[in-house]
C-alpha cells in the first residue's frame, strides 16, 4: 500500500506544527509509523492522500456515530453557514440542542455548551469546587478527561495521597489537589475519601473507561461511587465525553441506571464540529456565571454551525431501532475479531460496551490501568500495521477504543473479520 504522499506531508507538517499534528495520538508514535493524512471521508470509510480507502473504526475518536458526511447533517450545516458562522450572541439553536441533551441525559437539568471535552471537564471541576467550597478532586488511573492541569496528574508515590504532575508545565501545587484511585476499586476510593474527609469536591470517572482501551465498570462499581458521593457530599461527575449518546441515547448513566450529579459531554453532540458540554442538577448549574459566581466563558461556545451538526446528529440517533442495529453490528465485529484471534491461537482479551470495543494484547483479564498497562504494545503495533495494510483503520494505540458507526455495512464487517484472521496468523 502506497503512503508516499502522507509521509511527504508528515515531513512538511513537522516543520510548521509540533510533532506534525494538532493532537499527539494522531502521530502514530506508539505504532512506529508515519500517520495517514486524510483527504476525505464518507460513510464508514476514510480516503487518505494516496487514494487508499480504509474501513474506519476511529470515527474521529467517537463523534462520527452516524458515519462521515451524512447527507442530513451536511445539508443542515450548509444552510446554517449561509446565515453566518458565528455571532457571539445567543441563538435559538443553543436552546434546541440544550433541550435535546436535557431530555436525553437523566442527570442533566441545565447544561452549558463549550467547544471541547477538555473545556467541559475543566469547567465541571471548577463548578464542583465552587459549589462545595472544597479543593481536592479524585480521578482514576487510566481514565483521561482532557488536558486541563488538574487532570494531567498521576498518583503520588508510595503512601502519599496527593497527586504529582503527569506532564511538564503542571505545577506541583496544582497536582497535589488531585487524588488518584484505581478504576473498578471501591476500596481505593474509600481509602482516599477517609484520608481526605470533607475535602473532596468531586469524583470524576469515565462510566465506561475508553482511554486505556475499553474497560467496562464492574458490577456495583458505579453504584458504589454514587453511594459514597451521596454520603460524603461529593459531586459525582460522569465524564461521558466518549460514552455519551454512544452506548445509549442517555449514555452510560441510562445503560447502567446510575445518575451522577453532573455529566460532561463532547464528541457526538457536535456531530464532528467542536462541541463540549457540562450539565447537571439545577442547584449546581445555577452557581455558574452569569447566574452565579463561578466563572466560565467561551467565544465560540454554542456556535451555530456546531449546534446544527449536533442537533441533526441527535435527531438521527433518536430514530427507532438506531441503537439496536448498532449493537448487532458491534457484536458481530467484536466477536468476529475475538474468534479470529482464537482460531489463530493468538490470545487477546476482548471487551465491548455497545459500539465501543477493544482487543487487549494480553493473556490476562483487563479491569483497570495496571492490567491494561501489562499488554504487549509491540504486538498490538504489529497487528495495527497489518490491519492498516488490509484497509482497516483502527485507533493507533492499544490504549484507545474502536468505534462502530451506523454506516458500517455487513460487507465492511466481514472484510474486517477476514482481515483480522489473516493478521493474527501473520503476527502469531
Ligand atoms: P477533547 O478535549 O479532546 O475534546 O476531549 C477530552 C476528553 C475528555 N473525556 C474523555 C472521556 C475523552 O475521551 C476525551 C478525549 N478523547 C481522546 C481519545 N482518547 C481524544 C483524541 C485526542 O486526544 O486526539
Short mmCIF file of N, CA, C and O in Angstrom, two decimals, residues 167-284:
data_model
loop_
_atom_site.label_atom_id
_atom_site.label_comp_id
_atom_site.label_asym_id
_atom_site.label_seq_id
_atom_site.Cartn_x
_atom_site.Cartn_y
_atom_site.Cartn_z
N UNK A 167 2.77 15.74 33.58
CA UNK A 167 3.28 16.45 32.40
C UNK A 167 4.13 17.62 32.89
O UNK A 167 3.77 18.27 33.88
N UNK A 168 5.24 17.91 32.16
CA UNK A 168 5.94 19.15 32.48
C UNK A 168 4.95 20.31 32.31
O UNK A 168 4.02 20.24 31.50
N UNK A 169 5.15 21.34 33.12
CA UNK A 169 4.28 22.52 32.98
C UNK A 169 3.10 22.51 33.93
O UNK A 169 2.38 23.49 34.03
N UNK A 170 2.88 21.37 34.59
CA UNK A 170 1.81 21.35 35.60
C UNK A 170 2.46 21.56 36.96
O UNK A 170 3.27 20.73 37.39
N UNK A 171 2.17 22.69 37.64
CA UNK A 171 2.84 22.96 38.93
C UNK A 171 2.47 21.91 39.97
O UNK A 171 1.32 21.46 40.03
N UNK A 172 3.43 21.53 40.78
CA UNK A 172 3.16 20.55 41.84
C UNK A 172 2.02 21.03 42.73
O UNK A 172 1.19 20.26 43.20
N UNK A 173 1.98 22.36 42.91
CA UNK A 173 0.92 22.93 43.76
C UNK A 173 -0.48 22.65 43.22
O UNK A 173 -1.44 22.58 43.96
N UNK A 174 -0.58 22.55 41.89
CA UNK A 174 -1.89 22.23 41.29
C UNK A 174 -2.14 20.73 41.49
O UNK A 174 -3.21 20.31 41.88
N UNK A 175 -1.10 19.95 41.19
CA UNK A 175 -1.29 18.49 41.15
C UNK A 175 -1.65 17.92 42.52
O UNK A 175 -2.36 16.93 42.63
N UNK A 176 -1.19 18.59 43.57
CA UNK A 176 -1.37 17.97 44.90
C UNK A 176 -2.84 17.88 45.31
O UNK A 176 -3.20 17.11 46.20
N UNK A 177 -3.69 18.63 44.62
CA UNK A 177 -5.12 18.58 44.98
C UNK A 177 -5.85 17.44 44.27
O UNK A 177 -7.03 17.22 44.49
N UNK A 178 -5.13 16.72 43.41
CA UNK A 178 -5.77 15.65 42.65
C UNK A 178 -5.37 14.29 43.21
O UNK A 178 -4.20 13.94 43.23
N UNK A 179 -6.38 13.55 43.67
CA UNK A 179 -6.16 12.21 44.20
C UNK A 179 -6.45 11.20 43.10
O UNK A 179 -7.31 11.43 42.25
N UNK A 180 -5.74 10.08 43.11
CA UNK A 180 -5.92 9.08 42.06
C UNK A 180 -6.20 7.71 42.66
O UNK A 180 -5.42 7.22 43.46
N UNK A 181 -7.34 7.13 42.26
CA UNK A 181 -7.71 5.79 42.72
C UNK A 181 -7.62 4.82 41.55
O UNK A 181 -7.32 5.22 40.43
N UNK A 182 -7.86 3.55 41.81
CA UNK A 182 -7.84 2.52 40.76
C UNK A 182 -9.25 2.30 40.23
O UNK A 182 -10.21 2.17 41.01
N UNK A 183 -9.40 2.25 38.93
CA UNK A 183 -10.70 2.00 38.31
C UNK A 183 -11.24 0.64 38.74
O UNK A 183 -10.46 -0.32 38.93
N UNK A 184 -12.53 0.57 39.00
CA UNK A 184 -13.17 -0.66 39.46
C UNK A 184 -12.78 -1.07 40.89
O UNK A 184 -13.08 -2.19 41.30
N UNK A 185 -12.13 -0.16 41.64
CA UNK A 185 -11.77 -0.49 43.03
C UNK A 185 -12.42 0.50 43.99
O UNK A 185 -11.91 1.61 44.23
N UNK A 186 -13.55 0.13 44.56
CA UNK A 186 -14.21 0.99 45.55
C UNK A 186 -13.35 1.09 46.81
O UNK A 186 -13.34 2.13 47.48
N UNK A 187 -12.56 0.05 47.05
CA UNK A 187 -11.68 0.06 48.23
C UNK A 187 -10.68 1.23 48.14
O UNK A 187 -10.50 1.98 49.10
N UNK A 188 -10.11 1.41 46.95
CA UNK A 188 -9.13 2.50 46.79
C UNK A 188 -9.81 3.86 46.95
O UNK A 188 -9.22 4.82 47.47
N UNK A 189 -11.06 3.95 46.55
CA UNK A 189 -11.80 5.22 46.70
C UNK A 189 -12.10 5.47 48.18
O UNK A 189 -11.83 6.56 48.71
N UNK A 190 -12.59 4.46 48.86
CA UNK A 190 -12.91 4.61 50.30
C UNK A 190 -11.68 5.01 51.10
O UNK A 190 -11.77 5.86 52.01
N UNK A 191 -10.53 4.45 50.77
CA UNK A 191 -9.29 4.81 51.48
C UNK A 191 -8.97 6.29 51.32
O UNK A 191 -8.74 7.01 52.30
N UNK A 192 -9.04 6.78 50.08
CA UNK A 192 -8.72 8.20 49.81
C UNK A 192 -9.76 9.13 50.42
O UNK A 192 -9.44 10.19 50.97
N UNK A 193 -11.03 8.72 50.37
CA UNK A 193 -12.10 9.56 50.95
C UNK A 193 -11.92 9.65 52.46
O UNK A 193 -12.02 10.73 53.05
N UNK A 194 -11.56 8.54 53.08
CA UNK A 194 -11.35 8.54 54.55
C UNK A 194 -10.16 9.42 54.92
O UNK A 194 -10.19 10.15 55.91
N UNK A 195 -9.12 9.42 54.09
CA UNK A 195 -7.92 10.21 54.38
C UNK A 195 -8.13 11.69 54.09
O UNK A 195 -7.32 12.53 54.46
N UNK A 196 -9.19 12.01 53.37
CA UNK A 196 -9.44 13.41 52.95
C UNK A 196 -10.86 13.82 53.27
O UNK A 196 -11.55 14.44 52.46
N UNK A 197 -11.28 13.46 54.47
CA UNK A 197 -12.66 13.68 54.90
C UNK A 197 -13.07 15.14 54.73
O UNK A 197 -12.34 16.05 55.15
N UNK A 198 -14.18 15.36 54.03
CA UNK A 198 -14.72 16.72 53.90
C UNK A 198 -13.91 17.63 53.00
O UNK A 198 -14.18 18.82 52.92
N UNK A 199 -12.89 17.07 52.30
CA UNK A 199 -12.02 17.93 51.49
C UNK A 199 -12.17 17.70 50.00
O UNK A 199 -11.59 18.42 49.19
N UNK A 200 -12.93 16.70 49.60
CA UNK A 200 -13.02 16.33 48.18
C UNK A 200 -14.26 16.96 47.56
O UNK A 200 -15.39 16.73 48.03
N UNK A 201 -14.05 17.76 46.53
CA UNK A 201 -15.16 18.44 45.85
C UNK A 201 -15.91 17.48 44.92
O UNK A 201 -17.14 17.47 44.88
N UNK A 202 -15.14 16.67 44.17
CA UNK A 202 -15.81 15.81 43.19
C UNK A 202 -14.99 14.56 42.92
O UNK A 202 -13.78 14.52 43.12
N UNK A 203 -15.69 13.54 42.48
CA UNK A 203 -15.09 12.35 41.89
C UNK A 203 -15.48 12.39 40.42
O UNK A 203 -16.67 12.53 40.10
N UNK A 204 -14.47 12.33 39.53
CA UNK A 204 -14.75 12.32 38.09
C UNK A 204 -14.33 10.97 37.54
O UNK A 204 -13.23 10.49 37.84
N UNK A 205 -15.23 10.35 36.78
CA UNK A 205 -14.97 8.99 36.29
C UNK A 205 -15.55 8.82 34.89
O UNK A 205 -16.59 9.42 34.56
N UNK A 206 -14.86 8.05 34.07
CA UNK A 206 -15.47 7.60 32.81
C UNK A 206 -16.35 6.40 33.15
O UNK A 206 -15.82 5.34 33.53
N UNK A 207 -17.66 6.49 33.07
CA UNK A 207 -18.51 5.37 33.49
C UNK A 207 -18.26 4.10 32.65
O UNK A 207 -18.46 2.99 33.13
N UNK A 208 -17.82 4.29 31.42
CA UNK A 208 -17.21 3.20 30.66
C UNK A 208 -15.85 3.75 30.26
O UNK A 208 -15.78 4.73 29.51
N UNK A 209 -14.79 3.16 30.80
CA UNK A 209 -13.46 3.70 30.53
C UNK A 209 -13.10 3.42 29.06
O UNK A 209 -13.23 2.28 28.59
N UNK A 210 -12.69 4.46 28.34
CA UNK A 210 -12.37 4.29 26.92
C UNK A 210 -10.97 4.74 26.57
O UNK A 210 -10.59 4.73 25.41
N UNK A 211 -10.20 5.16 27.58
CA UNK A 211 -8.89 5.74 27.30
C UNK A 211 -7.73 4.93 27.85
O UNK A 211 -6.62 5.41 27.97
N UNK A 212 -8.05 3.67 28.19
CA UNK A 212 -6.97 2.69 28.49
C UNK A 212 -7.26 1.43 27.67
O UNK A 212 -6.88 0.34 28.04
N UNK A 213 -7.93 1.63 26.56
CA UNK A 213 -8.67 0.59 25.88
C UNK A 213 -10.08 0.66 26.46
O UNK A 213 -10.40 1.55 27.26
N UNK A 214 -10.97 -0.25 26.07
CA UNK A 214 -12.34 -0.21 26.57
C UNK A 214 -12.45 -1.08 27.81
O UNK A 214 -12.27 -2.31 27.73
N UNK A 215 -12.71 -0.44 28.97
CA UNK A 215 -12.81 -1.20 30.23
C UNK A 215 -14.17 -0.93 30.86
O UNK A 215 -14.43 0.19 31.32
N UNK A 216 -15.08 -1.90 30.85
CA UNK A 216 -16.41 -1.70 31.44
C UNK A 216 -16.33 -1.57 32.96
O UNK A 216 -15.39 -2.10 33.58
N UNK A 217 -17.32 -0.89 33.57
CA UNK A 217 -17.38 -0.85 35.03
C UNK A 217 -17.80 -2.22 35.55
O UNK A 217 -18.68 -2.88 34.97
N UNK A 218 -17.17 -2.69 36.61
CA UNK A 218 -17.60 -3.96 37.22
C UNK A 218 -18.95 -3.76 37.92
O UNK A 218 -19.28 -2.64 38.35
N UNK A 219 -19.68 -4.83 38.06
CA UNK A 219 -20.96 -4.82 38.77
C UNK A 219 -20.79 -4.11 40.12
O UNK A 219 -19.90 -4.44 40.89
N UNK A 220 -21.57 -3.07 40.35
CA UNK A 220 -21.55 -2.41 41.66
C UNK A 220 -20.59 -1.25 41.78
O UNK A 220 -20.67 -0.45 42.72
N UNK A 221 -19.68 -1.09 40.79
CA UNK A 221 -18.67 -0.02 40.90
C UNK A 221 -19.33 1.36 40.83
O UNK A 221 -19.15 2.20 41.72
N UNK A 222 -20.12 1.59 39.79
CA UNK A 222 -20.76 2.90 39.64
C UNK A 222 -21.77 3.16 40.77
O UNK A 222 -21.83 4.27 41.31
N UNK A 223 -22.50 2.12 41.13
CA UNK A 223 -23.46 2.26 42.24
C UNK A 223 -22.72 2.63 43.53
O UNK A 223 -23.15 3.46 44.31
N UNK A 224 -21.54 2.01 43.72
CA UNK A 224 -20.74 2.29 44.92
C UNK A 224 -20.25 3.72 44.95
O UNK A 224 -20.29 4.39 45.99
N UNK A 225 -19.84 4.23 43.78
CA UNK A 225 -19.39 5.63 43.72
C UNK A 225 -20.56 6.56 44.04
O UNK A 225 -20.40 7.56 44.77
N UNK A 226 -21.73 6.22 43.55
CA UNK A 226 -22.92 7.04 43.81
C UNK A 226 -23.20 7.09 45.32
O UNK A 226 -23.44 8.14 45.89
N UNK A 227 -23.11 5.95 45.97
CA UNK A 227 -23.38 5.89 47.42
C UNK A 227 -22.35 6.70 48.20
O UNK A 227 -22.70 7.48 49.09
N UNK A 228 -21.08 6.55 47.84
CA UNK A 228 -20.02 7.28 48.55
C UNK A 228 -20.24 8.78 48.41
O UNK A 228 -20.19 9.54 49.39
N UNK A 229 -20.53 9.21 47.19
CA UNK A 229 -20.68 10.66 46.94
C UNK A 229 -21.91 11.21 47.67
O UNK A 229 -21.86 12.30 48.23
N UNK A 230 -22.99 10.45 47.66
CA UNK A 230 -24.20 10.90 48.36
C UNK A 230 -23.91 11.05 49.86
O UNK A 230 -24.21 12.06 50.47
N UNK A 231 -23.24 10.07 50.42
CA UNK A 231 -22.94 10.06 51.87
C UNK A 231 -21.97 11.18 52.25
O UNK A 231 -22.13 11.83 53.29
N UNK A 232 -20.98 11.45 51.38
CA UNK A 232 -19.89 12.37 51.74
C UNK A 232 -20.11 13.80 51.20
O UNK A 232 -19.24 14.66 51.37
N UNK A 233 -21.22 14.02 50.50
CA UNK A 233 -21.44 15.37 49.93
C UNK A 233 -20.45 15.71 48.83
O UNK A 233 -20.07 16.86 48.62
N UNK A 234 -20.00 14.67 48.11
CA UNK A 234 -19.05 14.85 47.00
C UNK A 234 -19.86 14.89 45.70
O UNK A 234 -20.79 14.09 45.52
N UNK A 235 -19.50 15.79 44.78
CA UNK A 235 -20.19 15.85 43.48
C UNK A 235 -19.69 14.70 42.61
O UNK A 235 -18.48 14.59 42.35
N UNK A 236 -20.59 13.84 42.16
CA UNK A 236 -20.21 12.74 41.27
C UNK A 236 -20.34 13.21 39.83
O UNK A 236 -21.45 13.60 39.41
N UNK A 237 -19.22 13.23 39.12
CA UNK A 237 -19.20 13.65 37.71
C UNK A 237 -18.95 12.44 36.83
O UNK A 237 -17.92 11.78 36.96
N UNK A 238 -19.90 12.13 35.94
CA UNK A 238 -19.66 11.14 34.89
C UNK A 238 -19.09 11.87 33.67
O UNK A 238 -19.76 12.73 33.10
N UNK A 239 -17.85 11.53 33.34
CA UNK A 239 -17.28 12.08 32.10
C UNK A 239 -17.76 11.20 30.94
O UNK A 239 -17.18 10.14 30.69
N UNK A 240 -18.81 11.65 30.28
CA UNK A 240 -19.41 10.90 29.17
C UNK A 240 -19.08 11.55 27.82
O UNK A 240 -19.82 11.42 26.85
N UNK A 241 -17.93 12.21 27.79
CA UNK A 241 -17.48 12.80 26.51
C UNK A 241 -17.44 11.72 25.44
O UNK A 241 -17.80 11.94 24.29
N UNK A 242 -17.00 10.51 25.82
CA UNK A 242 -16.92 9.42 24.85
C UNK A 242 -18.18 8.54 24.88
O UNK A 242 -18.72 8.19 23.83
N UNK A 243 -18.68 8.21 26.07
CA UNK A 243 -19.80 7.25 26.18
C UNK A 243 -21.16 7.92 25.97
O UNK A 243 -22.14 7.23 25.69
N UNK A 244 -21.20 9.25 26.08
CA UNK A 244 -22.48 9.95 25.95
C UNK A 244 -23.06 9.82 24.55
O UNK A 244 -22.37 10.05 23.57
N UNK A 245 -24.32 9.42 24.46
CA UNK A 245 -25.01 9.19 23.17
C UNK A 245 -24.33 8.10 22.36
O UNK A 245 -24.71 7.85 21.22
N UNK A 246 -23.32 7.44 22.94
CA UNK A 246 -22.59 6.38 22.25
C UNK A 246 -23.12 4.99 22.66
O UNK A 246 -23.53 4.20 21.84
N UNK A 247 -23.11 4.73 24.01
CA UNK A 247 -23.53 3.39 24.48
C UNK A 247 -25.04 3.30 24.67
O UNK A 247 -25.60 2.22 24.83
N UNK A 248 -25.69 4.44 24.66
CA UNK A 248 -27.16 4.55 24.71
C UNK A 248 -27.48 6.02 24.44
O UNK A 248 -26.61 6.88 24.61
N UNK A 249 -28.72 6.31 24.07
CA UNK A 249 -29.07 7.70 23.81
C UNK A 249 -28.87 8.55 25.08
O UNK A 249 -28.44 9.70 25.01
N UNK A 250 -29.11 7.95 26.22
CA UNK A 250 -28.91 8.64 27.50
C UNK A 250 -27.56 8.35 28.12
O UNK A 250 -27.32 8.65 29.29
N UNK A 251 -26.67 7.73 27.35
CA UNK A 251 -25.30 7.48 27.80
C UNK A 251 -25.19 6.31 28.76
O UNK A 251 -26.13 5.54 28.97
N UNK A 252 -24.02 6.19 29.40
CA UNK A 252 -23.78 5.08 30.33
C UNK A 252 -24.70 5.18 31.54
O UNK A 252 -25.10 4.17 32.13
N UNK A 253 -25.06 6.40 31.93
CA UNK A 253 -25.93 6.56 33.10
C UNK A 253 -27.32 5.96 32.83
O UNK A 253 -27.93 5.43 33.76
N UNK A 254 -27.76 6.01 31.59
CA UNK A 254 -29.02 5.31 31.23
C UNK A 254 -28.77 3.81 31.19
O UNK A 254 -29.53 3.02 31.73
N UNK A 255 -27.69 3.40 30.57
CA UNK A 255 -27.40 1.96 30.39
C UNK A 255 -27.27 1.25 31.74
O UNK A 255 -27.82 0.17 31.93
N UNK A 256 -26.58 1.88 32.70
CA UNK A 256 -26.33 1.22 33.99
C UNK A 256 -27.29 1.67 35.08
O UNK A 256 -27.23 1.17 36.21
N UNK A 257 -28.12 2.68 34.80
CA UNK A 257 -29.12 3.11 35.79
C UNK A 257 -28.53 3.79 37.01
O UNK A 257 -29.06 3.70 38.11
N UNK A 258 -27.39 4.49 36.83
CA UNK A 258 -26.78 5.24 37.92
C UNK A 258 -26.72 6.71 37.50
O UNK A 258 -26.18 7.03 36.45
N UNK A 259 -27.28 7.59 38.33
CA UNK A 259 -27.37 9.00 37.96
C UNK A 259 -26.36 9.84 38.73
O UNK A 259 -26.44 9.92 39.96
N UNK A 260 -25.40 10.45 38.05
CA UNK A 260 -24.41 11.31 38.71
C UNK A 260 -25.02 12.67 39.04
O UNK A 260 -26.19 12.93 38.73
N UNK A 261 -24.22 13.55 39.62
CA UNK A 261 -24.69 14.91 39.91
C UNK A 261 -24.43 15.83 38.72
O UNK A 261 -25.16 16.80 38.49
N UNK A 262 -23.36 15.52 38.00
CA UNK A 262 -23.02 16.29 36.79
C UNK A 262 -22.52 15.32 35.73
O UNK A 262 -22.03 14.22 36.04
N UNK A 263 -22.62 15.75 34.48
CA UNK A 263 -22.16 14.96 33.35
C UNK A 263 -21.41 15.88 32.38
O UNK A 263 -21.85 17.01 32.15
N UNK A 264 -20.29 15.38 31.88
CA UNK A 264 -19.62 16.11 30.79
C UNK A 264 -19.82 15.36 29.49
O UNK A 264 -19.86 14.12 29.47
N UNK A 265 -19.97 16.12 28.42
CA UNK A 265 -20.24 15.56 27.10
C UNK A 265 -19.32 16.21 26.07
O UNK A 265 -18.66 17.22 26.35
N UNK A 266 -19.26 15.60 24.88
CA UNK A 266 -18.49 16.16 23.77
C UNK A 266 -18.71 15.27 22.56
O UNK A 266 -19.73 14.58 22.48
N UNK A 267 -17.74 15.31 21.63
CA UNK A 267 -17.74 14.37 20.50
C UNK A 267 -19.08 14.30 19.77
O UNK A 267 -19.44 15.19 18.99
N UNK A 268 -19.90 13.28 20.07
CA UNK A 268 -21.13 13.05 19.29
C UNK A 268 -22.06 14.26 19.27
O UNK A 268 -22.72 14.55 18.26
N UNK A 269 -22.13 15.03 20.41
CA UNK A 269 -23.12 16.12 20.43
C UNK A 269 -22.72 17.28 19.50
O UNK A 269 -23.47 18.23 19.32
N UNK A 270 -21.52 17.19 18.93
CA UNK A 270 -21.12 18.19 17.93
C UNK A 270 -21.18 17.62 16.52
O UNK A 270 -20.92 18.33 15.55
N UNK A 271 -21.47 16.33 16.41
CA UNK A 271 -21.58 15.71 15.08
C UNK A 271 -20.34 15.88 14.24
O UNK A 271 -20.38 15.86 13.01
N UNK A 272 -19.18 16.06 14.89
CA UNK A 272 -17.92 16.25 14.17
C UNK A 272 -17.42 17.69 14.22
O UNK A 272 -16.28 17.97 13.89
N UNK A 273 -18.30 18.62 14.64
CA UNK A 273 -17.84 20.01 14.84
C UNK A 273 -17.54 20.21 16.33
O UNK A 273 -17.99 19.44 17.17
N UNK A 274 -16.75 21.28 16.65
CA UNK A 274 -16.28 21.40 18.04
C UNK A 274 -17.38 21.75 19.06
O UNK A 274 -17.83 22.90 19.12
N UNK A 275 -17.81 20.75 19.81
CA UNK A 275 -18.77 20.99 20.90
C UNK A 275 -18.39 20.15 22.10
O UNK A 275 -18.04 18.98 21.97
N UNK A 276 -18.42 20.74 23.27
CA UNK A 276 -18.38 20.04 24.54
C UNK A 276 -19.54 20.60 25.35
O UNK A 276 -20.16 21.60 24.95
N UNK A 277 -19.85 19.93 26.45
CA UNK A 277 -20.93 20.45 27.30
C UNK A 277 -20.77 19.89 28.70
O UNK A 277 -20.19 18.81 28.88
N UNK A 278 -21.25 20.64 29.69
CA UNK A 278 -21.32 20.09 31.04
C UNK A 278 -22.67 20.51 31.63
O UNK A 278 -23.14 21.62 31.39
N UNK A 279 -23.28 19.58 32.34
CA UNK A 279 -24.61 19.86 32.87
C UNK A 279 -24.86 19.03 34.10
O UNK A 279 -24.04 18.20 34.48
N UNK A 280 -25.97 19.31 34.76
CA UNK A 280 -26.31 18.57 35.97
C UNK A 280 -27.47 19.18 36.69
O UNK A 280 -28.31 19.87 36.08
N UNK A 281 -27.48 18.98 38.01
CA UNK A 281 -28.59 19.48 38.85
C UNK A 281 -28.69 21.01 38.74
O UNK A 281 -27.66 21.72 38.74
N UNK A 282 -29.92 21.50 38.71
CA UNK A 282 -30.13 22.94 38.58
C UNK A 282 -29.40 23.71 39.69
O UNK A 282 -28.76 24.73 39.46
N UNK A 283 -29.46 23.16 40.92
CA UNK A 283 -28.88 23.90 42.06
C UNK A 283 -27.36 24.05 41.92
O UNK A 283 -26.77 24.99 42.45
N UNK A 284 -26.74 23.12 41.20
CA UNK A 284 -25.29 23.23 40.96
C UNK A 284 -25.04 24.19 39.79
O UNK A 284 -24.26 25.13 39.90
#
